[in-house]
mmCIF file of C-alpha atoms in Angstrom:
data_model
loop_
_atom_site.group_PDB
_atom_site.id
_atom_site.type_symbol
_atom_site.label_atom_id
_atom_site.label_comp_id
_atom_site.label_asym_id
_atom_site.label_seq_id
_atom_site.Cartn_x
_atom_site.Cartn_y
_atom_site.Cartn_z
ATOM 1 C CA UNK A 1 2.643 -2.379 -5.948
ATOM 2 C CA UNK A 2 5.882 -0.708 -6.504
ATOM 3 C CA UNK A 3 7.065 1.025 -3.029
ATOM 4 C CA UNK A 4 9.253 4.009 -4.130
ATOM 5 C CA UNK A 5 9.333 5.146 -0.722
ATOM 6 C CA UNK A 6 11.153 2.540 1.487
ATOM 7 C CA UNK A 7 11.043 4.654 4.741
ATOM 8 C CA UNK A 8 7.203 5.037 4.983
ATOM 9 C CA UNK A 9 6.416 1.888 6.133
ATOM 10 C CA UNK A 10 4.970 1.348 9.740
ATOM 11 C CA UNK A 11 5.358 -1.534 11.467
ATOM 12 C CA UNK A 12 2.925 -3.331 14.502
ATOM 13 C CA UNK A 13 2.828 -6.685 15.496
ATOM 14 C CA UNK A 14 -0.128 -7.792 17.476
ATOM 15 C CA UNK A 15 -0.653 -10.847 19.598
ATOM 16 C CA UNK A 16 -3.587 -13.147 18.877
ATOM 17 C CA UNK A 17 -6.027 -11.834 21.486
ATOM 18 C CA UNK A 18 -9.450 -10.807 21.263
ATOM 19 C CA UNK A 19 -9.868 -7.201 19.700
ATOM 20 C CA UNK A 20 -6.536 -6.342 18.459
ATOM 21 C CA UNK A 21 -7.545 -6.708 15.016
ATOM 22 C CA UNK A 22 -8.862 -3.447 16.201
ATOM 23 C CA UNK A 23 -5.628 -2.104 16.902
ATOM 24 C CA UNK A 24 -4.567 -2.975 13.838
ATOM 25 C CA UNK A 25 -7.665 -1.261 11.945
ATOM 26 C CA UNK A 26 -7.582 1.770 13.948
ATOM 27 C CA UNK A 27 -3.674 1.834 12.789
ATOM 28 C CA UNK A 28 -4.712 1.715 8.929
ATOM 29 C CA UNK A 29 -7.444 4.423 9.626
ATOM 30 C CA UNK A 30 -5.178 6.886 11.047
ATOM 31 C CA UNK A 31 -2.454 6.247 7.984
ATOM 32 C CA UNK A 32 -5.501 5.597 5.811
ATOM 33 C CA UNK A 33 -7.012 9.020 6.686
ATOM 34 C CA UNK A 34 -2.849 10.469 6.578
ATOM 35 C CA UNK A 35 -2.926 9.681 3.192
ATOM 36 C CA UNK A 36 -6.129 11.536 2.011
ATOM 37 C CA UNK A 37 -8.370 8.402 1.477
ATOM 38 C CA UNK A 38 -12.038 9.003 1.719
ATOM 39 C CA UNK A 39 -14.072 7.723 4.667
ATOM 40 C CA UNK A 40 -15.747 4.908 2.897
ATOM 41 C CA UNK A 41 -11.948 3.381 1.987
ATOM 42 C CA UNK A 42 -10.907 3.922 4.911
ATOM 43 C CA UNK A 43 -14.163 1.769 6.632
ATOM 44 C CA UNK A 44 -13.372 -0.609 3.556
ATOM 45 C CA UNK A 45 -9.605 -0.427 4.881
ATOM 46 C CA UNK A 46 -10.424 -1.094 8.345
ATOM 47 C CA UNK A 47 -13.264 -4.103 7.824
ATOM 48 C CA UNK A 48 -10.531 -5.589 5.470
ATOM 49 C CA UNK A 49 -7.728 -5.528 8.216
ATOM 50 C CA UNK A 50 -10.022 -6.832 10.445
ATOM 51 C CA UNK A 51 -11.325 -10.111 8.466
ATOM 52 C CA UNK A 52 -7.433 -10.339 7.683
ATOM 53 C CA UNK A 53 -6.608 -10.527 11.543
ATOM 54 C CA UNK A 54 -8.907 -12.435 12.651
ATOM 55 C CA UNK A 55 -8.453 -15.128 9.425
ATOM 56 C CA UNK A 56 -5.219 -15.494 10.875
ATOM 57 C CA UNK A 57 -6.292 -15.640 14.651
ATOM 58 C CA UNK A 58 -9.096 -18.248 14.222
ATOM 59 C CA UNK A 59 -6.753 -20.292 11.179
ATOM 60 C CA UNK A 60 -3.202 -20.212 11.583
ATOM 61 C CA UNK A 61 -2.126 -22.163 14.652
ATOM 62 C CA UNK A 62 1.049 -19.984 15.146
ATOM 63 C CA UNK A 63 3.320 -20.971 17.454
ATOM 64 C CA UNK A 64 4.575 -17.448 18.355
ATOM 65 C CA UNK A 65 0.606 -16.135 18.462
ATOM 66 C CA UNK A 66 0.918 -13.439 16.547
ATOM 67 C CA UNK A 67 0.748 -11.561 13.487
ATOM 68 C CA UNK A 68 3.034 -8.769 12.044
ATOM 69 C CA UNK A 69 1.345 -6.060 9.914
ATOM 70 C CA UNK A 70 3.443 -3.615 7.557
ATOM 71 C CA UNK A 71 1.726 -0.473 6.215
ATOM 72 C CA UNK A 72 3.471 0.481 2.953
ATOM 73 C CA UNK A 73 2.598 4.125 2.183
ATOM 74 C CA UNK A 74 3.314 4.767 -1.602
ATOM 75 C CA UNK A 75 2.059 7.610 -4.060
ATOM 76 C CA UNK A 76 0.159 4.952 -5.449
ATOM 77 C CA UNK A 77 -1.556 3.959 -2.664
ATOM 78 C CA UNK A 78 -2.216 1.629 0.775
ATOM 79 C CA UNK A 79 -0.125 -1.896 0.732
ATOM 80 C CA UNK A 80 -0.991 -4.199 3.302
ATOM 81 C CA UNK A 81 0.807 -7.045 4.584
ATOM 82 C CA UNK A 82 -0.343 -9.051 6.862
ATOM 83 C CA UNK A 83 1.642 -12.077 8.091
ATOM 84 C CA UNK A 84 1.589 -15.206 10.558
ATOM 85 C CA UNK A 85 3.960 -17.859 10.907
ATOM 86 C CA UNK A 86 1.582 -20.826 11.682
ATOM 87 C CA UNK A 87 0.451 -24.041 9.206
ATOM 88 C CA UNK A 88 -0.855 -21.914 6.068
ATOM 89 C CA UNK A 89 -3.854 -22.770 4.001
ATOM 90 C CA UNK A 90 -5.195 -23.534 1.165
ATOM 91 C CA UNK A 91 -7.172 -20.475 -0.154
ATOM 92 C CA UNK A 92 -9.511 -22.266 -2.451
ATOM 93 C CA UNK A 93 -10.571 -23.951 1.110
ATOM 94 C CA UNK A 94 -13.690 -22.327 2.513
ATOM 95 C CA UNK A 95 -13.155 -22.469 6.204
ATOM 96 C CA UNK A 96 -15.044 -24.714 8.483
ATOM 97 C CA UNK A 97 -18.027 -23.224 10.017
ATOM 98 C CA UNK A 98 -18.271 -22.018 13.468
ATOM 99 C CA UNK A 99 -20.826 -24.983 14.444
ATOM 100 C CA UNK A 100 -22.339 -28.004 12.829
ATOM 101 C CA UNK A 101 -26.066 -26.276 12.166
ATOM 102 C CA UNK A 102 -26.781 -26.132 8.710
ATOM 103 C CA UNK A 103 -27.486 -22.970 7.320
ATOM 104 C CA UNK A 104 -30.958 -22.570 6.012
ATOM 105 C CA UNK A 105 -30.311 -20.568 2.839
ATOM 106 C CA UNK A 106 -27.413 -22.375 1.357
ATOM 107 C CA UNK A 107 -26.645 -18.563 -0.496
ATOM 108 C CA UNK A 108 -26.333 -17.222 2.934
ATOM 109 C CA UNK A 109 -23.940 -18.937 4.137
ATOM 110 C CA UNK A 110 -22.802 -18.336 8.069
ATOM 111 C CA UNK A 111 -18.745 -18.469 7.814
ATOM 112 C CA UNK A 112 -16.445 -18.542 5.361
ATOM 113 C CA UNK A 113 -16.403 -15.157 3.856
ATOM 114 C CA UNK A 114 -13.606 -13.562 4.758
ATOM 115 C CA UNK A 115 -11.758 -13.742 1.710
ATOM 116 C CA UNK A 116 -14.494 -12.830 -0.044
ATOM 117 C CA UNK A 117 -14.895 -9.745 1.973
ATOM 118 C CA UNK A 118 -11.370 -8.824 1.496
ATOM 119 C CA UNK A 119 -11.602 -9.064 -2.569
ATOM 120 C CA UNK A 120 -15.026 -6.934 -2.472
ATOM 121 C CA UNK A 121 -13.653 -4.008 -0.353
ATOM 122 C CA UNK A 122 -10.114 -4.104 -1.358
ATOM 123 C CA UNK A 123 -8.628 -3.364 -4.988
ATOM 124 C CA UNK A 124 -6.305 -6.332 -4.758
ATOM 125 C CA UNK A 125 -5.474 -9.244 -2.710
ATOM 126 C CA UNK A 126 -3.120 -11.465 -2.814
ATOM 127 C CA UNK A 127 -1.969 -14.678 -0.589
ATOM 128 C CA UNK A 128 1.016 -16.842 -0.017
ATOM 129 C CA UNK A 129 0.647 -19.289 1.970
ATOM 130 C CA UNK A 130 3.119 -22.598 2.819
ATOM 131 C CA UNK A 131 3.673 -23.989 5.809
ATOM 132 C CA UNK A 132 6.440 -21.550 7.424
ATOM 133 C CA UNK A 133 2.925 -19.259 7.996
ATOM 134 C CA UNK A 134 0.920 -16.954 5.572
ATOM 135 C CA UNK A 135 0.839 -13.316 4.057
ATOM 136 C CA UNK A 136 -2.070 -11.858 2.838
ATOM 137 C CA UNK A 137 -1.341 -8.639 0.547
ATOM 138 C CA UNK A 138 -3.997 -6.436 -0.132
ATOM 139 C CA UNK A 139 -3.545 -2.749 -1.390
ATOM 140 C CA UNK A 140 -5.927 -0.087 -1.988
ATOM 141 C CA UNK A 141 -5.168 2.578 -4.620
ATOM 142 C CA UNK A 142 -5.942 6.418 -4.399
ATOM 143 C CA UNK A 143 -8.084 7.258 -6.846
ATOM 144 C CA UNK A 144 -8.466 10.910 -8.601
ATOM 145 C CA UNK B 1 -8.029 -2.053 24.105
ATOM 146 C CA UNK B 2 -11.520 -2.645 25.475
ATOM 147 C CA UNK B 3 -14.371 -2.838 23.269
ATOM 148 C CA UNK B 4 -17.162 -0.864 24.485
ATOM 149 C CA UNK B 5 -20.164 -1.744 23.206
ATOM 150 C CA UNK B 6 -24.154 -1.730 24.397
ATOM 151 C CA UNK B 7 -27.431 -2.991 23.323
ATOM 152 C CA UNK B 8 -30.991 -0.585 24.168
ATOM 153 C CA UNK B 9 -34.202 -2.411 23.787
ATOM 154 C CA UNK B 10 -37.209 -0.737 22.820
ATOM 155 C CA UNK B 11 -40.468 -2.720 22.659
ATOM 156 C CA UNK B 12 -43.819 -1.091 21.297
ATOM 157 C CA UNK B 13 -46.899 -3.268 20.742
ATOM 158 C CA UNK B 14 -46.388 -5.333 17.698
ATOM 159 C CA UNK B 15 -42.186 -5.078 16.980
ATOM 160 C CA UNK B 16 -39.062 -4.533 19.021
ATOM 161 C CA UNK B 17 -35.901 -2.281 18.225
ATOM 162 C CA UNK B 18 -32.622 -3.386 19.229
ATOM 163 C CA UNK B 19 -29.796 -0.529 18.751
ATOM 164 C CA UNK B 20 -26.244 -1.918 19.365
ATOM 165 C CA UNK B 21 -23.110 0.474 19.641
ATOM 166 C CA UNK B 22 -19.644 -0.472 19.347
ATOM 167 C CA UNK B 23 -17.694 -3.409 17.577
ATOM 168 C CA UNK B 24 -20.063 -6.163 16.249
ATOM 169 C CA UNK B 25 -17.900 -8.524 16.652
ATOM 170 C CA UNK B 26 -18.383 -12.203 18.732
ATOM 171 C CA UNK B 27 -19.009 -10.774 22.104
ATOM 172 C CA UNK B 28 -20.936 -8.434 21.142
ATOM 173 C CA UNK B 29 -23.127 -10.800 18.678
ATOM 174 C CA UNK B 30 -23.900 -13.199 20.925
ATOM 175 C CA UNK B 31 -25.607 -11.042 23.405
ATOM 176 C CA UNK B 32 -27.321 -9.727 20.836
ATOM 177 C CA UNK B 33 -28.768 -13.068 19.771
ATOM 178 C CA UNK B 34 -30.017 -13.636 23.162
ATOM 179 C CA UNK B 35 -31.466 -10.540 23.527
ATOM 180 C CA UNK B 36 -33.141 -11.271 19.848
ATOM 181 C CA UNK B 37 -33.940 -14.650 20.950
ATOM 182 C CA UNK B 38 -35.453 -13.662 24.707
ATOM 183 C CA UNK B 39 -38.369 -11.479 22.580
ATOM 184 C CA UNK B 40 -38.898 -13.882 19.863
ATOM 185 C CA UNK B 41 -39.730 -16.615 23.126
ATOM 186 C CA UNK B 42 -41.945 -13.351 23.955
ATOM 187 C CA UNK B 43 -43.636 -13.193 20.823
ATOM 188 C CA UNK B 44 -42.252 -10.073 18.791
ATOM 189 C CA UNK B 45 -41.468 -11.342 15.678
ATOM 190 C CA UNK B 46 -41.063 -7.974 13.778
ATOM 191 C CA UNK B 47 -37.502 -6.425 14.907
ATOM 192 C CA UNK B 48 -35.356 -3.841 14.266
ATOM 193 C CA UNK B 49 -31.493 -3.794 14.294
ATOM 194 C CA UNK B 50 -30.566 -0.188 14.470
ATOM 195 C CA UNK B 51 -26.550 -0.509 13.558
ATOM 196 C CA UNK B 52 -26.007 3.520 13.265
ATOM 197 C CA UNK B 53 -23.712 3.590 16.370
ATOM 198 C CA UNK B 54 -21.615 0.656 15.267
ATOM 199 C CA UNK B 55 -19.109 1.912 12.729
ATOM 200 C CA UNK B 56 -16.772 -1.649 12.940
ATOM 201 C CA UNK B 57 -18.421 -5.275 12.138
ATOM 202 C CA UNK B 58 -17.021 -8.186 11.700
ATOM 203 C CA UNK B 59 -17.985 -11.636 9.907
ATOM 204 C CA UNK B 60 -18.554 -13.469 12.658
ATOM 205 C CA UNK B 61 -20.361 -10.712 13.972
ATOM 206 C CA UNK B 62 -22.479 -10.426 10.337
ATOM 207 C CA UNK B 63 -22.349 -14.803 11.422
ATOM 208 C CA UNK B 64 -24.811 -14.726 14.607
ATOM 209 C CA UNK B 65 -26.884 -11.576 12.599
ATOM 210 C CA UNK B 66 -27.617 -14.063 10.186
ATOM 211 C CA UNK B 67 -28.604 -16.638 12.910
ATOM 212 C CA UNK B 68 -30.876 -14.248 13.851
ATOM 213 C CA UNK B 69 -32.253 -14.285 10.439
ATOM 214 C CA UNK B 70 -32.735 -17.892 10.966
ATOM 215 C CA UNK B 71 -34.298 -17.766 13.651
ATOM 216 C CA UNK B 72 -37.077 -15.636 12.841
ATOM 217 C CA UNK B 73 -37.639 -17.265 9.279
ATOM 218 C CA UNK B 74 -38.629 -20.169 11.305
ATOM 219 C CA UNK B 75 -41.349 -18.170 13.068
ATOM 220 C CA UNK B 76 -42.727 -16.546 9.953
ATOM 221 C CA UNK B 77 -40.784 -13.552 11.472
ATOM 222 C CA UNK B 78 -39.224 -10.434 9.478
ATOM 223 C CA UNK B 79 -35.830 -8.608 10.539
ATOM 224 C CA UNK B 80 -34.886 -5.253 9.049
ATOM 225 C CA UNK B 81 -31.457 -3.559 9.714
ATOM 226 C CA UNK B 82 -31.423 0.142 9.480
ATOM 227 C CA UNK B 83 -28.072 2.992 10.352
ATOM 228 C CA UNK B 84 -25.520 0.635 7.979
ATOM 229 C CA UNK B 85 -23.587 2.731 6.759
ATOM 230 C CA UNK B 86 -22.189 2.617 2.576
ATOM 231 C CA UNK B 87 -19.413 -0.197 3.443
ATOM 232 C CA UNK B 88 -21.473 -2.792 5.326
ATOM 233 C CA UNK B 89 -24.568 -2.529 3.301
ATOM 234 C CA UNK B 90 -22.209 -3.630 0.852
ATOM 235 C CA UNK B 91 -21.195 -6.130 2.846
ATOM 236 C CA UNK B 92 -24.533 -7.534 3.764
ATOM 237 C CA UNK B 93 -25.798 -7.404 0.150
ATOM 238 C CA UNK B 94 -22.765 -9.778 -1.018
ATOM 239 C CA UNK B 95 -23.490 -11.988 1.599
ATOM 240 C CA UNK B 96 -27.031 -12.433 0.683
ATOM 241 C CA UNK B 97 -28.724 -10.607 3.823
ATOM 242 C CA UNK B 98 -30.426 -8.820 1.682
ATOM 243 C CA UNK B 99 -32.656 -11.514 -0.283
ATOM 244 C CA UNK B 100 -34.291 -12.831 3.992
ATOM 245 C CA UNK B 101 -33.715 -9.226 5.706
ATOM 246 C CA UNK B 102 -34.480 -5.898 4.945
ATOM 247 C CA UNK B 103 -32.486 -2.907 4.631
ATOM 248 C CA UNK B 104 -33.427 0.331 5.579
ATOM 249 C CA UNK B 105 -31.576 3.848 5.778
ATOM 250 C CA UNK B 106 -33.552 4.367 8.957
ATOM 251 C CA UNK B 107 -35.510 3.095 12.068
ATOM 252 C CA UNK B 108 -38.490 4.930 11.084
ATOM 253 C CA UNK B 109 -38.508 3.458 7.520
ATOM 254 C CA UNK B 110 -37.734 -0.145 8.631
ATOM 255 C CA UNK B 111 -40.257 0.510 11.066
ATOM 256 C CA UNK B 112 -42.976 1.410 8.565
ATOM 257 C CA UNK B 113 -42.064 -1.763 6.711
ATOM 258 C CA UNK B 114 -43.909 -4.226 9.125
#
């Protein structure tokens, strides 16, 4: 998404510690909310920042432990960017689950849906990954 | 930043309600799973997981829920969720929750389910 407005950007950087995806989230609600988005896209904002965060917490292996989130505020809408600097990944990889049970319903899965949460609540989402680290992009547009 | 969060337990003769507040997130999961787990051992197989005061969830929160699931499928037991809100009855409906759980706008109507 094109940003015509180069200034309104906000930047945090969080370390990888438990709960400051939250920080981050509560960050995209207030700009979320700044910006005139409705309360469900701004939930859909926040549980998408979260899953983002802690994607990068539980999968990155950064050296520096921690991830650097820009906020791009356009006319067009919310641009996300959230970035680590560990190993990358390969996003066609489901993620190894938490423990070795089996799940019982194969369809209901117990891990590996964060992506998939991401594409469902966001309007796009894009990754680039290598291994200098990872940036997810996801953006949510303002609709009439 | 701290992540307040608490889990009430109401028991009545056949079911049991559990109402978390706060983040659903790891912490806050697994003592909810042993809480679910400590009545199943008891016997109540019929619960309730009243979500209203949690407005943030997370997948490995949404994880141990559906080890809960589990858990009670193997005990011929039934869980309903009630108080999502638009965004993670979404969620849970993607993720399948809704084929082995139920999902109610309310404790009284996931209540009336059993």
């Amino acid at each position: 998404m094109a940003n015509t407005f180069s200034n309104d950007q906000v930047l945090l950087t969080i370390p990888m510690r438990p709960d400051m995806e939250l920080a981050a989230a509560k960050l995209a609600s207030v700009i979320a909310e700044s910006m005139s988005f409705n309360d469900d896209q701004i939930e859909e904002i926040q549980l998408a920042m979260i899953e983002s965060c802690i994607n990068a917490f539980e999968h990155s292996q950064s050296p520096d432990q921690s991830v650097v989130i820009q906020y791009i505020i356009s006319t067009n809408g919310l641009e996300l960017k959230i970035t680590d600097q560990g190993i990358g990944f390969n996003p066609s990889n489901r993620s190894k689950r938490r423990n070795s049970q089996p799940d019982l319903h194969p369809d209901m899965r117990k891990r590996g849906w964060g992506l998939e949460i991401m594409n469902t609540l966001m309007d796009s989402v894009d990754i680039m990954s290598g291994e200098n680290g990872t940036t997810i992009t996801m953006v949510k547009y303002k609709t009439a | 930043m701290a992540n307040k969060f608490d889990i009430q337990t109401r028991v009545e003769h056949k079911y049991a309600v559990l109402e978390t507040a706060g983040y659903l997130n790891d912490s806050l999961g697994e003592q909810l799973s042993k809480k679910a787990q400590e009545l199943i051992e008891k016997g109540y197989t019929q619960l309730v997981i009243n979500l209203d005061k949690t407005a943030l969830i997370n997948s490995i929160g949404i994880s141990i829920l559906i080890e809960i699931i589990e858990a009670l499928d193997e005990r011929d037991g039934t869980l309903n969720f009630c108080g999502l809100s638009a965004t993670q009855e979404r969620t849970f409906r993607m993720m399948a929750i809704a084929k082995y759980a139920g999902i109610f706008p309310d404790e009284k109507a996931a209540i009336a389910d059993f």
